[in-house]
Amino acid sequence: MNDFQYLMSTKVLYGKDIIIKEAELFKKFGKKAFIVTGKSSSKKNGSLNDVVNALKKNNIEYCIFDNVEENPSLEMIDEAAQIGREENVDFIIGIGGGSPLDSSKGIGVLLKNKNANVEDLYNEPKLDSIPIIAVPTTAGTGSEVTPYAIFTNHKIKTKKNFMHRVFPKIAFLDAKYLMHTPYNVTVNTCVDALSHLVEGYLSSKANILSDAAAEKGMRLFGECIPYIKENNFTYEVRKKLLLISTLAGMVIAQSGTSLPHGMGYPLTYFHGIPHGKANGLLLKAYLEFCEDKKKVESILECIRMNNTDELGELLNEILGKENFVSEDEINEYTNSMINNKGKLKNHPYKVNREDIFKIYKESLM
Ligand code: NAP
Ligand code: FE
């Protein structure tokens, strides 16, 4: 058995009305909260209301930044951090999908380090953040239990993980906020969680604990597949998908993500393909490329599939397959992926330019 280290320092609370029930937990983080959220979903699904009520109950002041965009840009992080500085906030509550949760981590680092500027999010040394509390309202990224934050950098025309490591202090998981999530968001995000489980399981950094979580997450995903196909998202199914997403976050917190995530970023940046869908489009060809056939078999068994063709059919059916890239573009994206040393090193074997090109081509043309 290989040696390993394991760190996941977030307190996870999972259940209906958990924010209201555990409202006093906010008290120890300070007198003023900065709520960081997207433009509208948290106002409609009740999550913002529950957080505001919990803060009021404990006489904690708050201000709200509700302008987080999808695939958050450095410019937006900078703007929010200015407001947080002016408001003198003590801690951040991120509410929403991966975009507001990741943004909270970037803003938190800038608020903790008054002299840091937004470019320092990508630079050494690693910096701390003010406390972050996460309220996920999508079941996909697992950002509530990962130390990562991915930002769109228009200067280098792609998305990139920041340099720092910020685990939220608490993750409040309540599936009631996900009950009215549209089909496309539900499907794209659950495929992101599946990609985390699969990439994490096949990563060179996987260990016995991350594999145990990945296998459990994939088995639960297998149980959900009939409901996903039928667009039958009961409360119990939503609850399971939220747990899968958090388990998958715990996996990648150890193992990182690898080829599909790195290869998906240009599909999002240049073609607007949602993050989870971008990974999902690449997943079948990636699995067929992976050398560790024993682990690939184990993935298929966990998700109750006989072969990769079945998985490809499922993904095409739920995500929708379109032709949106040219061969020239694939060449360009291949060049940029082959320079993405961080993602390549998470793949346990050497990856050539031709391998990347082939995965793109098989997936997208
Ligand atoms: P998202 O970009 O946070 O949100 C997508 C859309 O879903 C937004 O329009 C949002 O609306 C809406 N939405 C959120 N919750 C909803 C709900 N309960 N009901 C209805 N609509 C809802 O999507 P995401 O897929 O969760 O996050 C993607 C981001 O996370 C990407 O930037 C990706 O790179 C990153 N990511 C991070 C990690 C990590 O470990 N940190 C891992 C994977 C991916 P509003 O804007 O109105 O809220
Ligand atoms: Fe992801």
Coordinates of C-alpha atoms and ligand atoms in Angstrom, one line a residue:
M1 CA 0.0 0.0 0.0
N2 CA 1.4 3.4 -0.9
D3 CA 2.2 6.2 1.6
F4 CA 0.0 9.2 1.4
Q5 CA -1.2 12.4 3.1
Y6 CA -4.8 13.5 3.4
L7 CA -6.2 17.0 4.2
M8 CA -9.8 18.2 4.1
S9 CA -10.3 20.7 6.8
T10 CA -13.9 21.8 6.1
K11 CA -16.7 21.1 8.6
V12 CA -19.5 19.6 6.5
L13 CA -23.2 19.9 7.6
Y14 CA -25.7 18.1 5.5
G15 CA -29.5 18.3 6.0
K16 CA -32.7 20.1 5.5
D17 CA -32.9 23.6 7.0
I18 CA -29.3 23.2 8.3
I19 CA -28.5 26.9 8.1
I20 CA -31.4 27.9 10.3
K21 CA -30.8 25.0 12.7
E22 CA -27.1 25.8 13.1
A23 CA -27.3 29.6 12.8
E24 CA -25.1 30.2 15.8
L25 CA -22.1 28.8 14.0
F26 CA -21.7 32.1 12.1
K27 CA -21.0 33.9 15.4
K28 CA -17.4 32.9 15.8
F29 CA -16.3 34.4 12.5
G30 CA -16.8 38.0 13.4
K31 CA -19.2 41.0 13.4
K32 CA -19.7 41.6 9.7
A33 CA -20.2 39.2 6.9
F34 CA -19.7 39.7 3.2
I35 CA -22.2 37.7 1.2
V36 CA -20.9 36.8 -2.3
T37 CA -23.4 35.4 -4.7
G38 CA -24.6 35.3 -8.3
K39 CA -27.1 37.7 -9.9
S40 CA -30.4 35.9 -9.2
S41 CA -30.6 32.2 -8.3
S42 CA -29.9 32.6 -4.5
K43 CA -32.7 35.1 -4.3
K44 CA -35.1 32.6 -5.9
N45 CA -34.1 29.4 -4.2
G46 CA -34.3 30.6 -0.6
S47 CA -30.6 30.3 0.2
L48 CA -29.9 34.0 0.5
N49 CA -33.0 34.4 2.7
D50 CA -31.9 31.6 5.1
V51 CA -28.4 33.1 5.4
V52 CA -29.7 36.6 6.0
N53 CA -32.1 35.3 8.7
A54 CA -29.3 33.4 10.4
L55 CA -27.1 36.5 10.5
K56 CA -29.9 38.7 11.8
K57 CA -30.7 36.1 14.5
N58 CA -27.1 36.5 15.7
N59 CA -26.9 40.3 15.3
I60 CA -24.2 40.0 12.6
E61 CA -24.0 42.8 10.2
Y62 CA -23.7 42.0 6.5
C63 CA -23.4 43.5 3.0
I64 CA -24.0 41.7 -0.3
F65 CA -22.1 41.5 -3.5
D66 CA -24.5 39.8 -6.0
N67 CA -22.7 40.3 -9.2
V68 CA -20.7 37.1 -9.6
E69 CA -20.6 36.0 -13.2
E70 CA -20.2 32.5 -14.5
N71 CA -16.5 31.5 -14.9
P72 CA -15.5 34.5 -12.7
S73 CA -12.9 36.9 -14.1
L74 CA -10.1 38.5 -12.2
E75 CA -11.6 41.9 -12.9
M76 CA -14.8 40.9 -11.1
I77 CA -12.8 39.5 -8.1
D78 CA -10.9 42.8 -7.9
E79 CA -14.1 44.9 -7.9
A80 CA -15.7 42.7 -5.1
A81 CA -12.5 42.8 -3.0
Q82 CA -12.5 46.7 -3.2
I83 CA -16.1 46.7 -1.8
G84 CA -15.1 44.1 0.9
R85 CA -12.2 46.3 2.0
E86 CA -14.4 49.5 2.1
E87 CA -17.0 47.6 4.1
N88 CA -14.4 46.2 6.5
V89 CA -15.9 42.7 6.6
D90 CA -14.6 39.9 8.8
F91 CA -15.6 36.8 6.9
I92 CA -17.3 35.7 3.6
I93 CA -20.3 33.6 2.9
G94 CA -20.3 32.3 -0.7
I95 CA -23.8 31.2 -1.9
G96 CA -24.3 29.6 -5.3
G97 CA -22.6 27.4 -7.7
G98 CA -18.8 27.0 -8.1
S99 CA -18.5 30.5 -9.5
P100 CA -19.6 32.4 -6.3
L101 CA -17.8 29.8 -4.1
D102 CA -14.5 30.1 -6.0
S103 CA -14.9 33.9 -6.1
S104 CA -15.3 34.0 -2.3
K105 CA -11.9 32.3 -2.0
G106 CA -10.1 34.8 -4.3
I107 CA -11.8 37.8 -2.6
G108 CA -10.9 36.2 0.8
V109 CA -7.2 36.1 0.0
L110 CA -7.3 39.8 -1.2
L111 CA -9.1 40.9 2.0
K112 CA -6.7 39.0 4.3
N113 CA -3.6 40.5 2.5
K114 CA -4.3 44.2 2.1
N115 CA -1.2 44.8 -0.1
A116 CA -1.9 41.9 -2.5
N117 CA -3.3 42.7 -5.9
V118 CA -5.4 40.5 -8.1
E119 CA -2.4 39.3 -10.1
D120 CA -1.0 37.9 -6.9
L121 CA -3.8 35.3 -7.0
Y122 CA -1.6 33.4 -9.4
N123 CA 1.8 34.1 -7.7
E124 CA 3.8 32.6 -4.9
P125 CA 4.0 32.8 -2.0
K126 CA 0.8 31.0 -0.9
L127 CA -1.4 33.3 1.1
D128 CA -4.2 32.8 3.6
S129 CA -7.7 34.0 3.4
I130 CA -10.2 35.5 5.8
P131 CA -12.7 32.7 6.8
I132 CA -15.0 31.4 4.0
I133 CA -18.4 29.7 4.6
A134 CA -19.8 27.9 1.6
V135 CA -23.4 27.3 0.7
P136 CA -23.5 25.4 -2.6
T137 CA -26.6 25.6 -4.7
T138 CA -25.4 23.4 -7.6
A139 CA -24.3 19.8 -7.2
G140 CA -21.2 19.8 -9.3
T141 CA -18.0 21.5 -8.4
G142 CA -17.5 20.4 -4.8
S143 CA -15.8 23.8 -4.3
E144 CA -17.3 23.8 -0.8
V145 CA -14.7 21.1 0.2
T146 CA -11.8 21.9 -2.1
P147 CA -9.0 24.4 -1.6
Y148 CA -9.1 25.4 -5.3
A149 CA -10.5 28.4 -7.1
I150 CA -10.6 28.8 -10.9
F151 CA -10.6 32.2 -12.5
T152 CA -10.9 33.5 -16.0
N153 CA -7.8 35.4 -17.0
H154 CA -8.5 37.4 -20.1
K155 CA -4.8 38.3 -20.5
I156 CA -3.9 34.7 -21.1
K157 CA -7.3 33.9 -22.6
T158 CA -8.1 30.9 -20.4
K159 CA -9.2 29.7 -17.0
K160 CA -6.6 28.9 -14.4
N161 CA -6.5 27.7 -10.8
F162 CA -5.2 30.2 -8.3
M163 CA -1.9 29.6 -6.4
H164 CA -3.4 29.6 -2.9
R165 CA -5.1 26.8 -0.9
V166 CA -8.3 27.9 0.8
F167 CA -10.7 25.3 2.4
P168 CA -14.0 26.8 3.5
K169 CA -14.4 26.6 7.2
I170 CA -17.9 25.3 6.9
A171 CA -20.0 23.8 4.1
F172 CA -23.8 24.0 4.6
L173 CA -25.4 21.4 2.3
D174 CA -29.1 21.7 1.9
A175 CA -30.7 20.1 -1.2
K176 CA -33.9 22.2 -0.9
Y177 CA -32.0 25.0 -2.7
L178 CA -31.6 22.8 -5.7
M179 CA -35.2 21.8 -6.2
H180 CA -35.9 24.1 -9.1
T181 CA -32.6 24.0 -10.9
P182 CA -33.2 23.8 -14.6
Y183 CA -32.4 20.6 -16.4
N184 CA -29.4 21.9 -18.3
V185 CA -27.7 23.3 -15.1
T186 CA -28.5 20.1 -13.2
V187 CA -27.1 17.8 -15.9
N188 CA -24.0 19.9 -16.7
T189 CA -23.1 20.2 -13.0
C190 CA -23.7 16.5 -12.1
V191 CA -21.4 15.6 -15.1
D192 CA -18.8 17.9 -13.6
A193 CA -19.0 15.9 -10.3
L194 CA -18.7 12.6 -12.3
S195 CA -15.6 14.0 -14.0
H196 CA -14.1 14.8 -10.7
L197 CA -14.7 11.3 -9.4
V198 CA -13.3 9.7 -12.6
E199 CA -10.3 12.0 -13.0
G200 CA -9.5 11.9 -9.3
Y201 CA -9.7 8.1 -9.3
L202 CA -7.3 7.8 -12.3
S203 CA -5.0 10.6 -11.1
S204 CA -1.3 10.0 -10.2
K205 CA -2.1 11.6 -6.8
A206 CA -5.0 9.2 -5.9
N207 CA -4.7 7.5 -2.6
I208 CA -6.7 4.8 -0.8
L209 CA -8.9 7.3 1.0
S210 CA -9.6 9.4 -2.1
D211 CA -10.3 6.1 -4.0
A212 CA -12.8 5.0 -1.3
A213 CA -14.7 8.3 -1.6
A214 CA -14.5 8.1 -5.5
E215 CA -15.9 4.6 -5.5
K216 CA -18.8 5.5 -3.2
G217 CA -19.5 8.6 -5.2
M218 CA -19.5 6.7 -8.5
R219 CA -21.9 4.0 -7.0
L220 CA -24.3 6.7 -5.9
F221 CA -24.0 8.3 -9.3
G222 CA -24.9 4.9 -10.8
E223 CA -28.1 4.9 -8.7
C224 CA -29.0 8.3 -10.0
I225 CA -28.6 7.6 -13.7
P226 CA -32.2 6.4 -14.4
Y227 CA -33.6 9.5 -12.6
I228 CA -31.2 11.8 -14.6
K229 CA -32.4 10.2 -17.9
E230 CA -36.0 10.6 -17.0
N231 CA -35.6 14.2 -15.7
N232 CA -37.1 13.0 -12.4
F233 CA -35.3 15.0 -9.8
T234 CA -37.1 14.3 -6.5
Y235 CA -35.8 15.7 -3.2
E236 CA -34.1 12.4 -2.5
V237 CA -32.3 12.4 -5.8
R238 CA -31.2 16.0 -5.4
K239 CA -29.9 15.2 -1.9
K240 CA -27.9 12.3 -3.4
L241 CA -26.5 14.4 -6.2
L242 CA -25.4 17.0 -3.7
L243 CA -23.6 14.4 -1.6
I244 CA -22.0 13.0 -4.8
S245 CA -20.7 16.4 -5.6
T246 CA -19.2 17.0 -2.2
L247 CA -17.6 13.5 -2.2
A248 CA -16.1 14.3 -5.6
G249 CA -14.8 17.6 -4.2
M250 CA -13.1 15.6 -1.3
V251 CA -11.6 13.4 -4.0
I252 CA -10.1 16.1 -6.1
A253 CA -9.0 18.0 -3.0
Q254 CA -6.4 15.2 -2.7
S255 CA -5.9 14.1 -6.3
G256 CA -6.5 17.2 -8.4
T257 CA -8.2 17.0 -11.8
S258 CA -6.4 16.0 -15.0
L259 CA -6.8 15.8 -18.7
P260 CA -10.5 16.5 -19.3
H261 CA -10.5 19.5 -17.0
G262 CA -7.4 21.0 -18.6
M263 CA -8.7 20.3 -22.1
G264 CA -12.2 21.6 -21.3
Y265 CA -11.1 25.1 -20.4
P266 CA -10.7 26.4 -24.0
L267 CA -14.1 24.9 -24.8
T268 CA -15.6 27.1 -22.1
Y269 CA -13.4 30.2 -22.8
F270 CA -13.7 30.3 -26.6
H271 CA -17.1 28.5 -27.2
G272 CA -19.1 29.2 -24.0
I273 CA -19.6 25.5 -23.3
P274 CA -20.5 25.2 -19.6
H275 CA -17.7 23.7 -17.4
G276 CA -19.3 20.4 -16.6
K277 CA -20.5 19.8 -20.2
A278 CA -17.0 20.6 -21.5
N279 CA -15.5 17.8 -19.3
G280 CA -18.4 15.4 -20.1
L281 CA -17.8 15.7 -23.9
L282 CA -14.2 14.5 -23.4
L283 CA -14.9 11.8 -20.8
K284 CA -15.5 8.8 -23.1
A285 CA -12.4 9.3 -25.3
Y286 CA -10.3 10.0 -22.1
L287 CA -11.4 6.7 -20.5
E288 CA -10.6 4.8 -23.7
F289 CA -7.1 6.5 -23.7
C290 CA -6.4 5.7 -20.0
E291 CA -3.8 3.0 -19.5
D292 CA -5.0 1.6 -16.2
K293 CA -7.7 -0.7 -17.6
K294 CA -8.4 -2.3 -14.3
K295 CA -9.4 1.1 -12.8
V296 CA -11.4 2.0 -15.9
E297 CA -13.3 -1.4 -15.5
S298 CA -14.0 -0.5 -11.9
I299 CA -15.4 2.9 -12.8
L300 CA -17.8 1.3 -15.3
E301 CA -18.8 -1.3 -12.8
C302 CA -19.5 1.4 -10.2
I303 CA -21.7 3.4 -12.5
R304 CA -23.4 0.3 -13.8
M305 CA -22.2 0.4 -17.4
N306 CA -20.9 -2.4 -19.5
N307 CA -18.5 -0.4 -21.6
T308 CA -17.4 3.1 -22.5
D309 CA -19.8 3.2 -25.5
E310 CA -22.7 3.1 -23.0
L311 CA -21.3 6.0 -21.1
G312 CA -20.7 7.9 -24.3
E313 CA -24.4 7.3 -25.3
L314 CA -25.6 8.5 -21.9
L315 CA -23.5 11.7 -22.0
N316 CA -24.5 12.5 -25.6
E317 CA -28.2 12.0 -24.6
I318 CA -28.1 14.2 -21.6
L319 CA -25.6 16.8 -22.6
G320 CA -26.4 17.1 -26.3
K321 CA -23.6 16.6 -28.8
E322 CA -22.8 19.5 -31.2
N323 CA -20.1 20.2 -33.6
F324 CA -18.6 23.5 -32.7
V325 CA -14.8 23.3 -33.3
S326 CA -12.6 23.2 -36.3
E327 CA -9.5 21.1 -36.7
D328 CA -7.4 24.3 -36.6
E329 CA -8.9 25.1 -33.2
I330 CA -8.2 21.6 -31.9
N331 CA -4.6 22.1 -32.9
E332 CA -4.4 25.3 -31.0
Y333 CA -6.0 23.8 -27.9
T334 CA -3.8 20.8 -28.1
N335 CA -0.7 23.1 -28.1
S336 CA -1.9 24.9 -25.0
M337 CA -2.8 21.7 -23.2
I338 CA 0.6 20.2 -23.8
N339 CA 2.1 23.2 -22.0
N340 CA -0.3 22.7 -19.0
K341 CA 2.2 20.9 -16.9
G342 CA 0.0 21.0 -13.8
K343 CA -2.7 18.9 -15.4
L344 CA -0.4 16.6 -17.3
K345 CA 1.5 15.6 -14.2
N346 CA -1.8 14.4 -12.6
H347 CA -1.9 11.8 -15.4
P348 CA 0.1 8.8 -14.3
Y349 CA 1.7 8.1 -17.7
K350 CA 3.5 10.3 -20.2
V351 CA 1.0 12.1 -22.5
N352 CA 2.0 13.1 -26.0
R353 CA 0.7 15.8 -28.2
E354 CA -0.9 13.2 -30.5
D355 CA -2.7 11.7 -27.5
I356 CA -4.3 15.0 -26.6
F357 CA -5.2 15.8 -30.3
K358 CA -6.8 12.3 -30.6
I359 CA -8.9 12.7 -27.5
Y360 CA -10.1 16.1 -28.8
K361 CA -10.8 14.8 -32.2
E362 CA -12.7 11.7 -31.1
S363 CA -14.8 13.7 -28.7
L364 CA -15.6 16.8 -30.8
M365 CA -15.6 16.0 -34.5
Ligands
NAP1 P1 -22.0 28.5 -11.8 O1 -21.2 29.2 -12.8 O2 -21.7 28.8 -10.4 O3 -23.6 28.7 -12.0 C1 -24.2 28.4 -13.3 C2 -25.6 28.9 -13.4 O4 -26.4 28.2 -12.5 C3 -25.7 30.4 -13.0 O5 -26.6 31.0 -14.0 C4 -26.4 30.4 -11.7 O6 -27.3 31.5 -11.5 C5 -27.3 29.1 -11.8 N1 -27.6 28.5 -10.5 C6 -26.9 28.3 -9.4 N2 -27.6 27.6 -8.5 C7 -28.8 27.5 -8.9 C8 -30.0 26.9 -8.4 N3 -30.0 26.3 -7.2 N4 -31.1 26.9 -9.2 C9 -31.1 27.5 -10.4 N5 -30.0 28.0 -11.0 C10 -28.9 28.0 -10.2 O7 -22.0 26.9 -12.1 P2 -21.1 25.7 -11.5 O8 -21.1 24.7 -12.5 O9 -21.6 25.3 -10.2 O10 -19.7 26.3 -11.3 C11 -18.8 26.4 -12.4 C12 -17.5 27.1 -11.9 O11 -16.9 26.3 -10.9 C13 -16.5 27.2 -13.1 O12 -15.8 28.4 -13.0 C14 -15.5 26.0 -12.8 O13 -14.3 26.2 -13.3 C15 -15.5 26.1 -11.2 N6 -15.0 24.8 -10.6 C16 -14.4 24.9 -9.4 C17 -13.9 23.8 -8.8 C18 -13.2 23.9 -7.5 O14 -12.7 22.9 -7.0 N7 -13.1 25.0 -6.9 C19 -14.2 22.5 -9.3 C20 -14.9 22.4 -10.6 C21 -15.3 23.6 -11.2 P3 -26.8 32.9 -10.7 O15 -25.6 33.4 -11.4 O16 -28.0 33.7 -10.7 O17 -26.5 32.4 -9.3
FE2 FE -14.9 20.8 -12.4

